[in-house]
Structure formats: structure tokens, C-alpha cells
XYZ file of C-alpha atoms in Angstrom:
662
model
C 76.316 115.513 87.568
C 77.118 111.817 87.493
C 76.793 110.138 90.916
C 80.275 108.614 90.780
C 81.835 112.058 90.308
C 80.162 113.273 93.505
C 81.240 110.143 95.399
C 84.890 110.518 94.366
C 85.405 114.279 94.426
C 83.306 115.312 97.432
C 86.047 114.139 99.862
C 88.697 116.023 97.845
C 86.692 119.244 97.897
C 86.097 118.867 101.634
C 89.802 118.213 102.230
C 90.770 121.363 100.332
C 88.270 123.525 102.228
C 89.250 122.162 105.647
C 92.979 122.125 104.897
C 93.285 125.551 103.295
C 90.674 127.151 105.543
C 92.115 125.500 108.649
C 91.764 127.690 111.772
C 90.233 130.500 109.741
C 87.009 128.490 109.372
C 87.337 126.858 112.805
C 87.042 123.339 114.152
C 83.287 122.896 113.853
C 83.110 124.038 110.228
C 86.068 121.860 109.197
C 84.610 118.808 110.924
C 81.122 119.425 109.578
C 82.231 119.875 105.964
C 84.487 116.805 105.854
C 82.096 114.545 107.758
C 79.142 115.723 105.680
C 81.011 115.034 102.449
C 81.863 111.502 103.539
C 78.328 110.794 104.707
C 77.146 111.958 101.273
C 79.631 109.690 99.473
C 78.698 106.743 101.685
C 74.998 107.346 101.179
C 75.412 107.396 97.388
C 77.647 104.296 97.383
C 75.189 101.869 98.959
C 72.486 102.095 96.222
C 75.162 101.335 93.606
C 76.370 98.277 95.561
C 72.836 96.996 96.188
C 72.060 97.595 92.514
C 74.793 95.160 91.508
C 73.431 92.587 93.955
C 69.958 93.058 92.521
C 71.211 92.967 88.932
C 69.982 96.466 88.085
C 73.416 98.081 87.719
C 75.849 97.567 84.841
C 79.522 98.420 84.542
C 80.341 101.864 83.186
C 83.313 104.145 82.607
C 82.992 107.880 83.244
C 85.612 110.023 81.507
C 86.809 112.962 83.601
C 89.381 114.480 81.234
C 92.070 113.738 78.676
C 95.266 113.036 80.548
C 98.270 111.905 78.465
C 98.809 111.716 74.710
C 102.441 110.950 73.879
C 103.279 108.767 70.920
C 101.711 105.351 71.496
C 101.054 106.169 75.164
C 97.501 107.484 75.461
C 95.166 107.330 78.428
C 92.374 109.352 80.000
C 91.518 110.113 83.579
C 88.423 107.929 83.768
C 86.422 106.353 86.586
C 85.514 102.665 86.173
C 82.500 101.448 88.121
C 81.733 97.726 88.277
C 80.997 95.191 90.999
C 84.524 95.215 92.352
C 84.536 99.013 92.494
C 81.077 99.094 94.102
C 82.273 96.841 96.933
C 85.259 99.088 97.596
C 83.139 102.254 97.423
C 80.870 100.907 100.161
C 83.770 99.725 102.310
C 85.882 102.869 101.965
C 83.166 105.497 102.272
C 81.182 103.793 105.025
C 84.165 103.209 107.278
C 85.641 106.619 106.482
C 82.358 108.407 107.248
C 82.094 106.580 110.582
C 85.740 107.339 111.390
C 85.102 111.029 110.657
C 82.114 111.014 113.009
C 84.027 109.067 115.664
C 86.883 111.587 115.495
C 84.551 114.377 116.654
C 84.743 112.941 120.143
C 88.167 111.308 120.058
C 90.034 114.382 118.761
C 87.936 116.936 120.672
C 90.884 118.270 122.668
C 93.380 118.341 119.798
C 94.342 121.878 118.668
C 94.840 120.846 115.008
C 91.457 119.334 114.219
C 90.993 120.996 110.785
C 94.328 119.597 109.621
C 93.430 116.130 110.922
C 90.046 116.024 109.206
C 91.561 117.388 105.989
C 94.116 114.561 106.021
C 91.367 111.974 106.607
C 89.350 113.233 103.644
C 92.444 113.477 101.434
C 93.304 109.890 102.320
C 89.791 108.784 101.376
C 89.954 110.595 98.034
C 93.286 108.945 97.187
C 91.864 105.508 97.951
C 88.782 106.240 95.851
C 91.046 107.217 92.962
C 92.830 103.894 93.309
C 89.720 101.705 93.230
C 88.006 103.595 90.381
C 91.103 103.564 88.148
C 90.569 102.507 84.545
C 94.300 102.324 83.801
C 97.452 101.401 85.683
C 98.860 104.950 85.771
C 95.726 106.267 87.432
C 95.865 103.347 89.876
C 99.465 104.293 90.641
C 98.372 107.878 91.281
C 95.921 106.675 93.933
C 98.497 104.144 95.166
C 101.031 106.880 95.883
C 98.310 109.198 97.173
C 97.363 106.833 99.988
C 101.069 106.434 100.741
C 101.466 110.191 101.130
C 98.277 110.561 103.166
C 99.246 107.681 105.443
C 102.592 109.399 106.077
C 100.755 112.584 107.055
C 98.276 110.765 109.301
C 100.723 108.420 111.032
C 102.979 111.386 111.768
C 100.086 113.698 112.608
C 101.492 114.320 116.098
C 104.782 115.383 114.517
C 106.215 116.776 117.751
C 106.269 113.212 119.106
C 109.566 111.607 117.944
C 108.133 108.092 117.785
C 105.295 109.287 115.525
C 107.720 110.931 113.121
C 109.900 107.816 113.054
C 106.863 105.580 112.411
C 105.705 107.822 109.548
C 109.140 107.732 107.912
C 109.313 103.953 108.371
C 105.930 103.480 106.688
C 106.959 105.779 103.846
C 110.323 104.086 103.233
C 109.081 100.491 103.452
C 106.248 101.282 101.058
C 108.704 102.838 98.625
C 110.470 99.473 98.453
C 107.234 97.774 97.456
C 106.326 100.620 95.114
C 109.554 100.080 93.169
C 108.311 96.593 92.316
C 104.893 97.997 91.420
C 106.431 100.598 89.105
C 108.597 97.989 87.384
C 105.490 95.831 86.976
C 103.608 98.713 85.355
C 106.556 99.541 83.071
C 106.874 95.889 82.076
C 103.144 95.563 81.468
C 103.201 98.570 79.144
C 106.262 97.180 77.363
C 104.457 93.882 76.739
C 100.917 95.091 76.006
C 101.646 98.603 74.664
C 98.808 99.999 76.780
C 98.035 100.893 80.385
C 94.284 100.341 79.979
C 93.241 97.675 82.486
C 90.381 96.227 80.346
C 92.657 95.949 77.310
C 95.434 94.302 79.335
C 93.058 91.763 80.873
C 91.544 90.968 77.480
C 94.970 90.281 75.930
C 96.535 88.529 78.962
C 95.390 84.949 78.140
C 97.144 85.157 74.775
C 100.442 85.905 76.551
C 100.306 82.719 78.637
C 103.486 80.716 78.031
C 105.383 83.577 76.372
C 108.880 84.431 77.623
C 110.916 87.578 78.124
C 114.531 88.348 78.971
C 114.784 89.587 82.546
C 118.110 90.206 84.393
C 119.895 88.118 81.784
C 117.538 85.124 81.994
C 114.728 83.907 79.775
C 111.635 83.737 82.000
C 107.878 83.506 81.604
C 106.527 86.954 80.824
C 103.352 86.864 82.885
C 105.080 85.384 85.929
C 107.640 88.198 85.975
C 105.021 90.920 85.525
C 102.717 89.506 88.208
C 105.536 88.932 90.704
C 106.640 92.552 90.312
C 103.067 93.769 90.779
C 102.714 91.515 93.835
C 105.805 93.097 95.412
C 103.897 96.373 95.320
C 100.946 94.659 96.977
C 103.251 93.247 99.669
C 104.292 96.753 100.654
C 100.840 98.311 100.788
C 99.201 95.274 102.400
C 102.053 94.546 104.836
C 102.907 91.008 103.801
C 105.818 89.106 105.322
C 109.053 90.933 104.592
C 107.451 94.333 104.031
C 105.180 94.198 107.085
C 107.360 96.048 109.590
C 105.701 99.448 109.087
C 102.204 98.295 110.047
C 102.548 97.882 113.850
C 104.542 101.104 114.180
C 101.746 102.951 112.389
C 99.862 102.700 115.692
C 101.683 105.903 116.670
C 99.007 107.831 114.788
C 95.642 108.670 116.403
C 93.351 105.644 116.824
C 90.853 106.775 114.126
C 93.774 106.711 111.690
C 94.470 103.093 112.618
C 90.848 102.179 111.956
C 90.840 103.875 108.559
C 94.239 102.721 107.296
C 94.181 99.194 108.697
C 90.559 98.241 108.216
C 89.182 99.553 104.958
C 91.640 101.488 102.851
C 95.388 101.425 102.360
C 96.155 97.894 103.545
C 93.437 96.450 101.310
C 94.867 98.146 98.214
C 97.111 95.180 97.448
C 94.251 92.685 97.710
C 92.076 94.859 95.486
C 94.831 95.162 92.903
C 95.292 91.369 92.736
C 91.564 90.832 92.312
C 91.275 93.614 89.710
C 94.099 91.995 87.702
C 92.968 88.427 88.475
C 92.638 87.365 84.791
C 96.247 88.441 84.385
C 97.406 86.539 87.493
C 95.568 83.412 86.308
C 98.080 83.185 83.450
C 101.000 83.212 85.927
C 101.005 79.968 87.990
C 104.402 80.631 89.582
C 103.311 84.084 90.707
C 100.111 82.647 92.201
C 102.147 80.051 94.069
C 104.323 82.810 95.543
C 101.207 84.806 96.503
C 99.792 81.734 98.273
C 102.979 80.946 100.204
C 103.617 84.557 101.263
C 99.973 85.051 102.284
C 99.852 81.835 104.315
C 103.198 82.581 105.990
C 102.065 86.118 106.848
C 98.803 84.782 108.222
C 100.611 82.462 110.645
C 103.539 84.761 111.454
C 101.447 87.787 112.443
C 99.048 85.667 114.501
C 101.900 84.331 116.628
C 103.066 87.856 117.459
C 99.550 88.960 118.384
C 99.515 86.423 121.230
C 102.333 88.192 123.106
C 101.724 91.932 122.685
C 100.460 94.110 125.557
C 99.524 97.256 123.634
C 95.834 96.870 122.740
C 96.288 98.611 119.386
C 99.313 96.518 118.430
C 97.394 93.307 119.044
C 94.728 94.478 116.605
C 97.406 95.698 114.156
C 99.025 92.264 113.984
C 95.545 90.830 113.636
C 95.116 93.016 110.548
C 98.387 91.729 109.123
C 97.239 88.155 109.722
C 93.800 88.671 108.173
C 95.388 90.210 105.084
C 97.374 86.997 104.784
C 94.073 85.108 104.525
C 92.944 87.377 101.698
C 96.184 86.904 99.782
C 96.360 83.157 99.961
C 92.693 83.043 98.959
C 93.625 85.004 95.822
C 96.661 82.767 95.381
C 94.518 79.622 95.160
C 92.133 81.340 92.741
C 89.350 82.135 95.207
C 89.041 85.827 94.394
C 85.397 85.983 95.474
C 86.137 84.690 99.012
C 89.151 87.040 99.174
C 86.939 90.045 98.445
C 84.246 88.704 100.775
C 86.747 88.607 103.639
C 87.966 92.086 102.699
C 84.341 93.254 102.910
C 83.498 91.651 106.275
C 86.927 92.419 107.735
C 86.402 96.133 107.130
C 83.426 96.142 109.492
C 84.739 94.074 112.375
C 88.303 95.391 112.220
C 87.182 99.021 112.152
C 84.895 98.136 115.052
C 87.769 96.619 117.038
C 90.067 99.584 116.400
C 87.425 102.157 117.293
C 86.410 100.058 120.293
C 90.040 100.023 121.399
C 90.072 103.793 120.969
C 87.022 104.017 123.232
C 88.842 101.934 125.848
C 91.939 104.130 125.546
C 89.743 107.226 125.843
C 88.170 105.790 128.999
C 91.579 104.900 130.454
C 93.115 108.344 129.993
C 95.126 107.253 126.918
C 96.639 104.195 128.586
C 97.166 101.442 125.977
C 98.818 98.692 128.034
C 96.282 95.935 128.711
C 98.111 95.017 131.922
C 96.583 98.173 133.427
C 93.011 97.487 132.362
C 90.670 94.890 133.866
C 87.029 94.854 134.934
C 85.989 97.515 132.411
C 82.786 95.854 131.215
C 80.952 97.338 134.208
C 82.289 100.856 133.585
C 81.990 101.085 129.781
C 79.262 98.541 128.912
C 78.424 99.897 125.444
C 82.049 99.730 124.379
C 82.239 96.230 125.846
C 79.309 94.937 123.812
C 80.682 96.524 120.639
C 84.090 94.926 121.202
C 82.362 91.629 121.960
C 80.553 91.763 118.609
C 83.845 92.456 116.849
C 85.564 89.598 118.664
C 82.784 87.150 117.815
C 83.102 88.235 114.185
C 86.887 88.003 113.853
C 87.073 84.642 115.622
C 84.352 83.240 113.349
C 81.697 82.244 115.854
C 78.683 80.549 114.278
C 76.666 77.384 113.867
C 77.029 75.632 110.522
C 73.853 75.918 108.501
C 72.153 78.198 111.042
C 73.821 81.562 111.650
C 77.269 82.995 112.088
C 78.990 86.309 112.633
C 80.774 87.974 109.706
C 84.087 86.121 109.911
C 82.343 82.764 110.210
C 81.364 82.916 106.540
C 84.272 84.754 104.937
C 87.196 83.141 106.777
C 85.693 79.656 106.575
C 85.132 80.050 102.829
C 88.837 80.856 102.384
C 89.926 77.741 104.282
C 87.488 75.601 102.300
C 88.781 77.053 99.009
C 92.392 76.372 99.982
C 91.575 72.757 100.828
C 89.433 72.291 97.726
C 92.191 73.558 95.422
C 94.033 70.337 96.168
C 97.637 71.374 95.447
C 100.536 71.032 97.852
C 100.831 74.796 98.247
C 97.093 75.202 98.889
C 97.196 72.457 101.531
C 100.023 74.337 103.247
C 97.859 77.459 103.159
C 94.892 75.555 104.612
C 96.816 74.298 107.642
C 98.634 77.614 108.171
C 95.242 79.331 108.067
C 93.736 76.827 110.506
C 96.556 77.327 113.022
C 96.286 81.102 112.565
C 92.541 80.850 113.274
C 93.329 79.117 116.575
C 95.842 81.839 117.479
C 93.389 84.539 116.364
C 90.785 83.188 118.761
C 93.359 83.005 121.551
C 94.731 86.560 121.243
C 91.292 88.062 120.593
C 89.796 86.546 123.748
C 93.021 87.322 125.617
C 92.427 90.969 124.725
C 88.824 90.774 125.920
C 89.642 89.005 129.187
C 92.544 91.326 130.061
C 90.484 94.411 129.242
C 86.980 93.682 130.451
C 87.277 90.901 133.048
C 89.271 90.436 136.240
C 90.126 92.966 138.885
C 90.738 96.652 137.999
C 94.481 97.107 137.523
C 94.580 100.766 136.543
C 95.588 101.633 140.126
C 99.033 100.318 139.165
C 99.342 102.574 136.128
C 101.530 105.578 136.892
C 100.430 107.170 133.606
C 96.798 107.224 134.699
C 97.414 108.193 138.298
C 99.719 111.061 137.382
C 96.958 112.386 135.127
C 94.361 112.365 137.914
C 94.091 115.349 140.234
C 92.681 114.469 143.644
C 92.811 115.870 147.158
C 94.620 113.934 149.920
C 91.226 113.085 151.425
C 90.008 111.654 148.110
C 93.218 109.704 147.638
C 92.933 108.169 151.071
C 89.272 107.206 150.730
C 89.240 105.980 147.129
C 90.452 102.408 146.638
C 90.450 102.770 142.846
C 93.289 105.283 142.899
C 90.996 108.223 142.218
C 90.196 107.341 138.609
C 86.884 106.034 137.297
C 86.665 104.956 133.628
C 83.835 106.600 131.747
C 81.883 105.764 128.612
C 82.744 107.604 125.404
C 80.600 110.450 124.010
C 77.719 109.786 121.615
C 79.763 110.774 118.544
C 82.075 107.834 119.306
C 79.348 105.365 120.276
C 77.194 105.787 117.132
C 79.958 104.461 114.802
C 80.506 101.557 117.193
C 76.815 100.699 116.977
C 76.691 100.861 113.178
C 79.844 98.783 112.774
C 78.498 96.247 115.270
C 75.548 95.652 112.954
C 77.995 95.037 110.102
C 80.096 92.671 112.228
C 76.997 90.662 113.112
C 75.112 90.594 109.795
C 77.518 91.341 106.896
C 78.512 87.709 106.410
C 75.035 86.215 106.754
C 73.321 88.738 104.480
C 75.837 88.882 101.622
C 77.363 85.371 101.582
C 75.360 84.123 98.603
C 76.184 87.108 96.378
C 79.901 86.995 97.102
C 80.431 83.254 97.012
C 77.897 81.694 94.668
C 76.686 84.143 92.046
C 78.896 84.631 89.004
C 76.363 87.168 87.693
C 77.044 89.371 90.720
C 80.680 89.765 89.676
C 79.739 90.369 86.043
C 83.289 89.795 84.823
C 84.957 92.212 87.265
C 87.113 89.358 88.641
C 88.159 85.927 87.432
C 85.382 83.663 88.702
C 86.467 80.028 89.111
C 83.113 78.261 89.110
C 84.688 74.804 89.467
C 86.531 75.879 92.609
C 83.350 77.333 94.106
C 81.551 74.025 93.572
C 84.504 72.131 95.041
C 84.422 74.395 98.108
C 80.867 73.403 98.897
C 81.753 69.735 98.492
C 84.666 69.524 100.939
C 84.385 66.973 103.785
C 82.482 67.943 106.913
C 85.639 67.960 109.035
C 87.065 70.687 106.795
C 83.937 72.798 107.276
C 84.178 72.304 111.050
C 87.927 72.959 111.321
C 87.632 76.718 111.794
C 84.951 76.284 114.477
C 86.956 73.655 116.360
C 90.162 75.694 116.433
C 88.141 78.792 117.419
C 86.790 76.915 120.450
C 90.274 75.653 121.333
C 91.642 79.209 121.197
C 88.814 80.474 123.389
C 89.374 77.664 125.898
C 93.104 78.378 126.024
C 92.574 82.098 126.631
C 89.929 81.427 129.313
C 92.194 78.960 131.095
C 95.235 81.259 131.000
C 93.606 84.584 131.863
C 90.491 83.734 133.880
C 90.635 80.248 135.418
C 94.373 80.035 136.140
C 95.968 83.445 135.551
C 99.366 82.208 136.726
C 99.787 80.093 133.568
C 101.238 82.889 131.343
C 104.015 83.651 133.829
C 104.863 79.949 134.137
C 104.913 79.600 130.352
C 107.288 82.542 129.978
C 109.528 81.138 132.718
C 109.639 77.729 131.003
C 109.837 78.851 127.377
C 111.537 82.220 127.801
C 113.552 82.052 124.588
C 110.510 81.162 122.467
C 108.376 83.853 124.099
C 111.072 86.472 123.617
C 111.494 85.452 119.973
C 107.791 85.957 119.311
C 107.456 89.040 121.538
C 110.335 90.692 119.676
C 108.433 90.069 116.437
C 110.764 87.323 115.202
C 113.586 89.910 115.336
C 112.682 91.328 111.927
C 113.351 94.900 113.052
C 116.718 93.939 114.524
C 117.585 91.969 111.388
C 116.710 94.845 109.074
C 118.578 97.240 111.341
C 121.719 95.106 111.037
C 121.408 94.417 107.297
C 120.063 97.710 105.947
C 119.878 100.551 108.485
C 123.334 100.449 110.084
C 125.195 99.888 106.784
C 123.199 102.736 105.237
C 124.126 105.052 108.109
C 127.781 103.959 107.852
C 127.804 104.585 104.120
C 126.128 107.941 104.651
C 128.784 108.956 107.190
C 131.562 107.972 104.755
C 130.066 110.100 102.002
C 129.617 112.931 104.490
C 132.984 112.855 106.257
C 135.243 111.727 103.399
C 133.362 112.748 100.294
C 131.529 115.904 101.290
C 133.784 117.382 103.980
C 137.122 115.758 103.082
C 137.053 116.211 99.318
C 134.271 118.480 98.081
C 134.423 121.066 100.869
C 138.211 120.881 101.177
C 138.986 121.394 97.506
C 135.741 123.076 96.545
C 134.154 125.814 98.657
C 136.823 125.820 101.372
C 139.736 125.527 98.905
C 138.435 128.280 96.638
C 137.661 130.444 99.663
C 141.297 130.026 100.829
C 142.630 131.037 97.394
C 140.321 134.045 97.264
C 141.326 135.074 100.767
C 145.080 134.843 100.063
C 144.637 136.615 96.719
C 142.731 139.385 98.454
C 145.567 139.863 100.954
C 148.099 140.071 98.109
C 145.944 142.469 96.129
C 145.339 144.571 99.216
C 149.099 145.140 99.687
C 149.416 146.958 96.366
C 146.419 149.202 96.943
C 148.638 151.924 98.502
C 146.888 154.974 97.041
C 150.149 156.406 95.589
C 150.118 157.459 91.919
C 153.646 156.176 91.145
C 152.661 152.671 92.398
C 149.723 152.488 89.997
C 151.902 153.868 87.176
C 154.485 151.143 87.813
C 151.783 148.429 87.715
C 150.383 149.847 84.464
C 153.901 149.877 82.947
C 154.526 146.279 83.978
C 151.155 145.277 82.498
C 151.949 147.047 79.230
C 155.375 145.326 78.998
C 153.695 141.943 79.654
C 151.096 142.584 76.929
C 153.726 143.639 74.338
C 155.875 140.623 75.178
C 152.854 138.289 74.720
C 152.069 139.803 71.305
C 155.699 139.625 70.087
C 156.198 136.027 71.185
């Protein structure tokens, strides 16, 4: 059997066994089957990826089955494997396998473990279908599959109202983006008469400059198609405007956050742009919009991350911000750096999410950083893992010597934006630089509040109410009776593996991703001139990310270690600004006023006036009233006397004769 078939379908088979078998096969069997399948897929993915780096692998398409033959619309279910796919296979399967293993410890006490692990594996399969798609319809199948699986995972604890609401929010917001994606696919088929991605990309340059009628206007064909496709990417990858679902998705279990927000669903939009990069290169207006939206998202999400107290929400907004980097990199034509940051980000962001889960596990499921403090002495392994992730995301490194993962990938994006030389790319460069400063600040703020300072969990009612202690213990114990503990081995092993990726992924793979056109082998649009221009930017541009990283670190150290009274003074002085950022720029309130409340009002009108007032009144209720009154009238003549029935028969006969005569 072909290796790629095993990689893609092993998670599906495991999901079916665990999901359908459920409690009949038990927790251990369900966990073992799903985790084993993902470890197998991950193990088979790495040789393929390393083969492309070494130049021993070539692109191939594996046909699974005939899918649709209808007139001129013909396409197969086929798996495309090239460099771009190989990168995603490694990212998806490695992180998913580690998340499965991590969940052994994190979900140990949950009664629905088979269902949880089945959902995880189903999610992985859907993402694998997306990245191996050879045509747009198959990509859409995977696209919607990850949407469904994310709904199931975010709302996994369905008895918790906030989890159900978050799942519905994610589902609805993504449907808005998916409408744009569907229109983009329909339009692409209309223009190219095929859904085959290779055929579309081959014919795209010839369509540059052509026009099409859209909503009554004559517009550039490729710009319209790419903008519609980008709207789909905005939904999946939580870009500004369609980002509101991402933070609320934290209601799902922490392993879900690591899987969705680090390596799979949120990167689908970036992957799609890079897969269709030759098509986007013919649409300058669309690329400009991608750049502006990505840069704005990058800055916007970073500002919010500086004010949040929930440890998972800080990392969630960090994800949103980092995705902005990837998008504006693609917008300026730097698809290689965009994919490089996607690759490195998967390791350090999964590490940060799983590290946060380890902290939450140690703190009896408390997520508010105001009740942490001093944890580096209690959970040292988690501390060092989180430290590695923080050094990676903030881009710590020495130019020309060594750097953590983000040092290479994030810096390459900023250099590409500057080297592009357009007004929009310059805007992206400075927005990215400011976001890098804020990233450093909120990342070190998280570390200082969590691992340094005095223990503050004594003040947490949630923790103390969960701790059972005798009066003697309560009186003698100055820590409130609770002692944080390190996570089990099943949770620490993934942290260790991801730490290696956070430290080395950038240094080891930078040359392949950034400099070697042969590595990509035509799987993306490779702008060689831009790559050369990146390496030739002024020294101050190369040092910008490092300088702002140090400024962010210094600001966080000053505010949360040296002079911890500064945050309170800042809030007192700039209360309106802080509240604006803390309330997430009031996007939720704005959408509630513009969309949610009018929708509920309209729904009530249809219900009260249309359904109850008209349909029920004159339909079921009206007919029921007529039937009831008719039954009463009919009942009165059912006397049981023969002469009554004879009279009725006579009257009926007279009526029939009269009808015939007239």
C-alpha cells in the first residue's frame, strides 16, 4: 500500500474504531488505537519531508477513486504530495500525535475519553484531506471537515453552556468565510472550466488582466476570484473581522487549543494562499488586501494579548497575531517565509498551549494568571518548556550565530516586507515590528505572572474550594493547603519534544525554506528576486526585531518584577484605552448590535407574527377550529333513530336531483 494512503487514512480508521466502539472497547483501547495511528502517520511523514530537503523525493499524485463525472465537471479523489504537502504532513501529524499522547494525562479523569480521542483523530484526517487535495472540491471537503470537527471539539464539554456557545460561534463565523470560499470556487470553475489545482495554476497567468462582470460592475477576474478565496481564508485563519471565534474556542479542552490553534485549522487559510500562490500573483489588488488585513490583524491581536488575564486567551490572541505575520508575508509575495513561520510556529505555539495546560493542571484548572506566581520552583520541567517556547515566539537570537525558531522565521517576514518596497509592504513592516514588541511584552508578562513573584493561589477561591484539608492543616499551612505538582510523564514527553522543535526548527531548516528554489520544486510561487532583496536589506532592518524584542522584555520586567505597581497606575491613568483593548476593541459588542440583536428581533417577528399569528392561526389552529365545530354539528344529527337517517338520505337525494336538473 502506498505510504501516503496509510498516512492519510490511518487517523480516519482510528477515529471510526474509537468513536463507534466508544465505551464498549474502553478508554485504554480507544486511546491506544488513536495515538498509535497518529504516531504511525507522523513517523511516515518525516522521511517524506526530509526526502524533499535532500532532493530524493519528487511530486506525485495518488488516485484513490473516481469521484464525479457530470458533463464537463470531472474530478477524482486524489492525493497530491509535493514539498508544500510534505511540510503540512509533518506539522499536522507530529503535533497531533503529541497532542494525543499529552491527552492521556490531561483527560485522564474525563468520562468520555473515547469520544474525545475519536474527535481528535477525525479532525486530523479532515486536515490531511485538505492539504493533500488535488482539486478545489476535495480541498473544500477537508475545509468543511475541520470546521465540523472543530465544532465537536470546542463544544466537547457540551453540558457547559459557554462551551456550547463558543462552538456555535466558531461554526457560524466560519460559515461566513466559507460562503466567500464557495463563491471563489464556483467562480474559478466558471472561468477555468476545471477544479484541478494544477490545471488552474497553469492557466492562471494567461488570465492576468482579463475582466468579468461581478455585481453589475466590470472588474478584474483574478482579483475577484482571489478576494473571494481570501475571505474563506480569513474565516479559517481568524483574520481581522472574522477573528472573534478564536479566543472563545478556548472553552474546549487545552489539547484541542494546541491542535486547532497551532498546527491545523487556523493554518488552513495560509496553506490555501500558498498552494494557489501562482493564481494570487496575477491579482495585485487581492495581494494588497491580503497584506493590509494580515498586518492589521498582526497588530490588533497583539494589543489585546497585553491585557488578558486568562493564560489560554493570551496565547490564543498570540496565535491570531502570528497568523497575521504569515498572511502579510504571502501578501508581499514571500510565500517561502510564510510557510517557514507556519512550520516553526506549529512547534512553539503547540508547546506554549500544552505548557499552559500543564500549568492549569498543576493549579487545579485555574486559568487566571493573577492567581499563579512562583511556580517555577514547583513545576520546573513545565517552566523550562514554557521558557523555550517564549524564547522562540519572541525571536531571541544573535544575528549570524544562533537563534530560536521565531528568530529566523519572523525576522525573514519583516525583512521581506521591507524589501518589497511598496507603500503597503512598508505599512506591514512597521505593523509587524510594533507587534513583535507587543509579543515580547505579553509573552514575558505571562512568564513573570506565572513563574515569578510570590504565590498568589491562596487568593483563588476556585483552588481553595477544591482542596480538602483538616482544620489543623488549614491553620498550619501558609499556602492555603494546596501545593502545585508537576504533570505526569505522558504530558511531559510532548513538552520535551516540542521544546526541541522550538529551539532548533529555525536554525536547522532556514536554508531550505528561505534560499533553495529546488526545495519547493514548483509547489509555490518562488520570488527569487525578493529573496535576494531580503538578504540585502540594511543592518538596522535585520536588527529591528531583536531591538523591539528587548524593549518588550524590558517593559514586562519593569512592570511585573521591578515595579509591580506600574500596571495599576497605567490603568488608573489610561482607563479608557485599557478598557478599549481589554474589551477586544469592542468587536463582540459591535457585532452583537449590528448582527445578533437584529437577527433575534427578526426571528421573533417571524415567530410571533408569521408563525403564530398567521400560519398557526389560519393554518393548523384555524383548520382545527373548523374541524371541531363541524364535528359538533355532525354529532348532533347522529341520533341513532331510523327516521332521522331516512330524512337525511331524502334531503341528499333531492339535492343530487336538483344539481343534475340545473
